[in-house]
Amino acid sequence: MEPTESPGWYTDAEKYWSGVPATINGMLGGLGQLARPDAVTSLRFLSEFVSPPSTSTAASIVSPPNQTSESTVSSSTTAIKRSKLPLPGSGPSHVLDCGAGIGRVTKQVLVKAFDHVDLVEGCESFVKQAKEEYLKAEIDSGKVGEVRCQGLQHVQFEGTAWEGRFDVIWCQWVLGHLTEDDLIAFFNRCKKGLKPGGMIFVKENNAKVGIVIDEEDSSMTRSDLVWKEMFEKAELKLLREDTQKGFPSGLFAVKMYALEPFS
């Protein structure tokens, strides 16, 4: 049965994740050793488009000394030059961590690259762990703001405090839980959450061909071609793509995509 025809697609995913430990190992499927190479690669990918806060301890990773305030990035047809985020006059930088789990990517990547981070996560136990323990220091300092418990298929931006708030919306290892229609609708709603010049980043597993469905956790692993079809349907322009290095063999390839809405 296609996931769009399955009435239990989202409830089955909720049941699966409710049984996963709210730990780094739990977030990474028992492969906690992936956390560091994942974080380093993500920070370097972000460095093409984002200037970190001057106080960031990861400034040498996110923005190497030989980089300027502009970034030239390659698409399949042309070279695109754009100013790094946050754009002048746009205020402190804000990012939304989608499908954030307990906040691993927020702590290891996003708080180092942005002034403020908000999170959205559908599993109540993960949100509780993030608020009460894992991200408590970041919340108390004001670095982390709202931690919202909600599935991405329900997240709204227009008419909320999140309308026009974010320089970047970061989606990692979560979009495979959305059906095609919900994925495209989510991308379109995300546009309302972006500041002018804002971007969407996607980091997801890639199947070799087509779509691989995992019935255990109600997720789909899309191929690179399928991802690009989704971006095109959502009218998102692909600015840059890269492949995660340093993971063990035998895993799905992981690709990162930097996107902006078509004008």
Coordinates of C-alpha atoms in Angstrom, one line a residue:
M1 CA 0.0 0.0 0.0
E2 CA 1.3 3.4 -0.9
P3 CA 1.9 5.6 2.2
T4 CA -0.5 8.2 0.9
E5 CA -3.2 5.6 1.1
S6 CA -2.3 4.3 4.6
P7 CA -4.5 5.8 7.4
G8 CA -1.9 4.7 9.9
W9 CA 1.1 6.3 8.3
Y10 CA 1.7 9.0 10.8
T11 CA 0.3 7.2 13.9
D12 CA 2.6 4.3 13.2
A13 CA 5.6 6.6 13.1
E14 CA 4.5 8.2 16.4
K15 CA 4.3 4.8 18.0
Y16 CA 7.7 3.8 16.8
W17 CA 9.5 7.0 18.0
S18 CA 7.7 6.9 21.4
G19 CA 9.6 3.7 22.0
V20 CA 13.0 5.1 21.1
P21 CA 15.3 6.2 24.0
A22 CA 15.7 10.0 24.2
T23 CA 19.5 9.8 23.9
I24 CA 22.1 10.6 21.2
N25 CA 22.2 6.9 20.4
G26 CA 18.5 6.8 20.1
M27 CA 18.5 9.7 17.7
L28 CA 21.1 8.0 15.6
G29 CA 19.7 4.5 15.5
G30 CA 22.4 3.2 17.8
L31 CA 25.2 4.8 15.8
G32 CA 26.2 7.6 18.2
Q33 CA 29.7 7.6 16.6
L34 CA 28.1 9.4 13.6
A35 CA 27.4 12.5 15.6
R36 CA 30.8 14.2 15.2
P37 CA 31.4 13.7 11.4
D38 CA 27.7 14.6 10.8
A39 CA 28.1 17.9 12.8
V40 CA 31.4 18.9 11.2
T41 CA 30.2 18.3 7.7
S42 CA 26.9 20.2 8.3
L43 CA 28.8 23.2 9.7
R44 CA 31.1 23.3 6.7
F45 CA 28.2 23.1 4.3
L46 CA 26.4 25.9 6.2
S47 CA 29.6 28.0 5.9
E48 CA 28.9 28.5 2.2
F49 CA 25.9 30.5 3.1
V50 CA 26.0 31.6 6.7
S51 CA 28.3 33.9 8.7
P52 CA 28.3 32.6 12.3
P53 CA 27.9 34.9 15.4
S54 CA 31.2 36.5 16.3
T55 CA 31.2 34.7 19.6
S56 CA 30.8 31.3 18.1
T57 CA 33.3 28.7 19.3
A58 CA 32.9 27.0 15.9
A59 CA 33.8 30.1 13.8
S60 CA 36.9 28.4 12.4
I61 CA 34.8 25.6 11.1
V62 CA 31.8 27.5 9.9
S63 CA 33.7 30.4 8.3
P64 CA 37.3 29.6 7.5
P65 CA 39.6 32.6 7.4
N66 CA 39.9 32.6 3.6
Q67 CA 36.1 32.9 3.0
T68 CA 34.5 36.3 2.3
S69 CA 31.0 37.7 3.0
E70 CA 29.8 36.4 -0.3
S71 CA 29.5 32.8 -1.5
T72 CA 29.7 31.5 -5.1
V73 CA 27.8 28.2 -5.3
S74 CA 27.3 25.8 -8.2
S75 CA 24.0 24.5 -9.6
S76 CA 23.6 22.1 -12.5
T77 CA 23.5 25.0 -15.0
T78 CA 25.1 28.1 -13.6
A79 CA 27.1 29.8 -10.9
I80 CA 25.1 31.8 -8.4
K81 CA 26.6 34.5 -6.1
R82 CA 24.7 35.6 -3.0
S83 CA 25.5 37.4 0.2
K84 CA 25.8 35.3 3.3
L85 CA 23.1 35.1 5.9
P86 CA 22.0 37.0 7.9
L87 CA 21.5 39.7 5.3
P88 CA 22.4 43.3 6.4
G89 CA 19.6 44.9 8.3
S90 CA 17.8 41.7 9.0
G91 CA 18.7 41.6 12.7
P92 CA 20.1 38.6 14.7
S93 CA 20.1 35.3 12.8
H94 CA 17.4 32.7 13.5
V95 CA 17.1 29.1 12.5
L96 CA 14.4 26.5 12.9
D97 CA 15.4 22.9 13.6
C98 CA 12.7 20.6 12.1
G99 CA 12.3 17.1 13.4
A100 CA 14.7 18.1 16.1
G101 CA 14.5 15.0 18.4
I102 CA 16.2 15.9 21.7
G103 CA 18.1 18.8 20.0
R104 CA 21.3 17.0 18.9
V105 CA 21.7 19.1 15.7
T106 CA 20.7 22.2 17.6
K107 CA 23.4 21.7 20.2
Q108 CA 26.1 20.4 17.9
V109 CA 25.5 22.5 14.8
L110 CA 22.9 25.3 14.9
V111 CA 23.7 27.1 18.1
K112 CA 27.2 27.5 16.7
A113 CA 26.1 29.0 13.4
F114 CA 23.1 31.2 14.5
D115 CA 22.2 33.7 17.2
H116 CA 18.9 32.0 18.0
V117 CA 17.4 28.5 17.4
D118 CA 13.7 27.4 17.6
L119 CA 12.8 23.7 17.4
V120 CA 9.9 21.6 16.3
E121 CA 9.6 17.9 17.1
G122 CA 6.6 15.5 17.1
C123 CA 7.6 13.2 19.9
E124 CA 6.6 14.3 23.4
S125 CA 9.4 12.4 25.2
F126 CA 12.0 14.0 23.0
V127 CA 10.7 17.5 23.6
K128 CA 10.6 16.9 27.4
Q129 CA 14.2 15.7 27.4
A130 CA 15.3 18.7 25.3
K131 CA 13.6 21.2 27.6
E132 CA 14.4 19.7 30.9
E133 CA 17.9 18.3 30.3
Y134 CA 19.7 18.2 27.0
L135 CA 19.1 21.9 25.9
K136 CA 18.4 23.4 29.4
A137 CA 21.5 25.5 29.4
E138 CA 20.8 26.9 25.9
I139 CA 17.2 27.6 26.9
D140 CA 18.2 29.3 30.1
S141 CA 20.8 31.5 28.2
G142 CA 18.2 32.5 25.6
K143 CA 20.1 30.9 22.8
V144 CA 17.2 28.4 22.3
G145 CA 13.7 29.8 22.2
E146 CA 10.5 27.9 21.4
V147 CA 10.6 24.1 21.5
R148 CA 7.3 23.1 19.9
C149 CA 5.8 19.6 20.0
Q150 CA 4.1 19.1 16.6
G151 CA 4.4 17.0 13.5
L152 CA 5.7 18.7 10.4
Q153 CA 2.5 17.9 8.5
H154 CA 0.7 20.3 10.9
V155 CA 3.3 23.1 11.3
Q156 CA 2.1 26.5 10.3
F157 CA 4.1 29.7 9.8
E158 CA 1.7 32.3 8.4
G159 CA -0.2 34.2 11.0
T160 CA 2.1 32.9 13.8
A161 CA 5.2 34.1 15.7
W162 CA 7.2 32.1 13.1
E163 CA 6.0 34.1 10.1
G164 CA 9.0 35.7 8.5
R165 CA 11.3 34.8 11.4
F166 CA 14.0 32.5 10.0
D167 CA 17.1 33.0 8.0
V168 CA 17.3 29.2 7.6
I169 CA 14.9 26.3 8.1
W170 CA 17.0 23.1 8.7
C171 CA 15.4 19.7 8.0
Q172 CA 17.5 16.6 8.8
W173 CA 16.5 12.9 8.9
V174 CA 12.8 13.8 9.2
L175 CA 11.3 14.5 5.8
G176 CA 11.1 10.9 4.9
H177 CA 8.2 10.6 7.3
L178 CA 6.1 13.0 5.1
T179 CA 4.1 11.7 2.2
E180 CA 4.7 13.4 -1.1
D181 CA 1.7 15.7 -0.9
D182 CA 2.5 16.7 2.7
L183 CA 6.1 17.2 1.9
I184 CA 5.4 19.7 -0.9
A185 CA 2.8 21.4 1.3
F186 CA 5.3 21.7 4.1
F187 CA 7.9 23.2 1.8
N188 CA 5.4 25.8 0.6
R189 CA 4.4 26.7 4.1
C190 CA 8.1 27.0 5.1
K191 CA 8.4 29.9 2.6
K192 CA 6.1 31.9 4.9
G193 CA 8.5 31.3 7.7
L194 CA 11.6 32.7 6.0
K195 CA 13.0 36.2 6.1
P196 CA 13.7 37.8 2.7
G197 CA 16.6 35.9 1.2
G198 CA 16.1 33.0 3.6
M199 CA 16.9 29.4 2.8
I200 CA 15.8 25.8 3.4
F201 CA 18.5 23.1 4.1
V202 CA 17.7 19.4 3.6
K203 CA 19.9 16.6 4.9
E204 CA 18.5 13.2 4.2
N205 CA 19.3 9.6 3.4
N206 CA 19.3 8.8 -0.3
A207 CA 18.2 5.5 -1.9
K208 CA 20.0 4.4 -5.1
V209 CA 16.8 4.3 -7.1
G210 CA 13.2 5.4 -6.5
I211 CA 11.8 5.1 -3.0
V212 CA 12.5 2.6 -0.3
I213 CA 9.7 2.3 2.3
D214 CA 10.5 1.3 5.9
E215 CA 7.2 0.0 7.3
E216 CA 8.7 -0.3 10.9
D217 CA 9.0 3.5 11.4
S218 CA 6.7 4.7 8.5
S219 CA 9.4 6.4 6.5
M220 CA 10.5 6.7 2.9
T221 CA 14.1 6.9 1.7
R222 CA 14.0 8.9 -1.6
S223 CA 16.6 8.8 -4.3
D224 CA 18.5 11.9 -5.3
L225 CA 16.3 12.1 -8.4
V226 CA 13.1 11.9 -6.4
W227 CA 14.3 14.6 -4.0
K228 CA 15.0 16.9 -6.9
E229 CA 11.5 16.2 -8.3
M230 CA 10.1 17.2 -4.9
F231 CA 12.1 20.4 -4.8
E232 CA 10.9 21.3 -8.3
K233 CA 7.3 20.6 -7.5
A234 CA 7.6 22.9 -4.4
E235 CA 9.3 25.6 -6.6
L236 CA 12.5 25.5 -4.7
K237 CA 15.8 26.3 -6.4
L238 CA 18.7 24.0 -5.7
L239 CA 21.8 26.1 -5.0
R240 CA 24.2 23.5 -3.8
E241 CA 24.4 19.8 -2.9
D242 CA 27.0 17.7 -1.3
T243 CA 27.5 14.2 0.1
Q244 CA 28.3 13.3 3.7
K245 CA 31.7 11.8 4.1
G246 CA 33.1 9.7 7.0
F247 CA 30.2 7.4 7.6
P248 CA 30.6 3.6 7.7
S249 CA 30.0 1.6 4.6
G250 CA 26.7 -0.2 4.3
L251 CA 24.6 2.8 5.2
F252 CA 22.4 4.8 2.9
A253 CA 24.2 7.7 1.3
V254 CA 23.4 11.0 3.0
K255 CA 23.1 14.2 0.9
M256 CA 22.7 17.8 1.8
Y257 CA 20.8 20.3 -0.3
A258 CA 20.8 24.1 0.0
L259 CA 17.6 25.6 -1.4
E260 CA 15.9 28.9 -1.8
P261 CA 12.3 29.7 -3.1
F262 CA 12.0 30.7 -6.7
S263 CA 11.4 34.5 -7.0

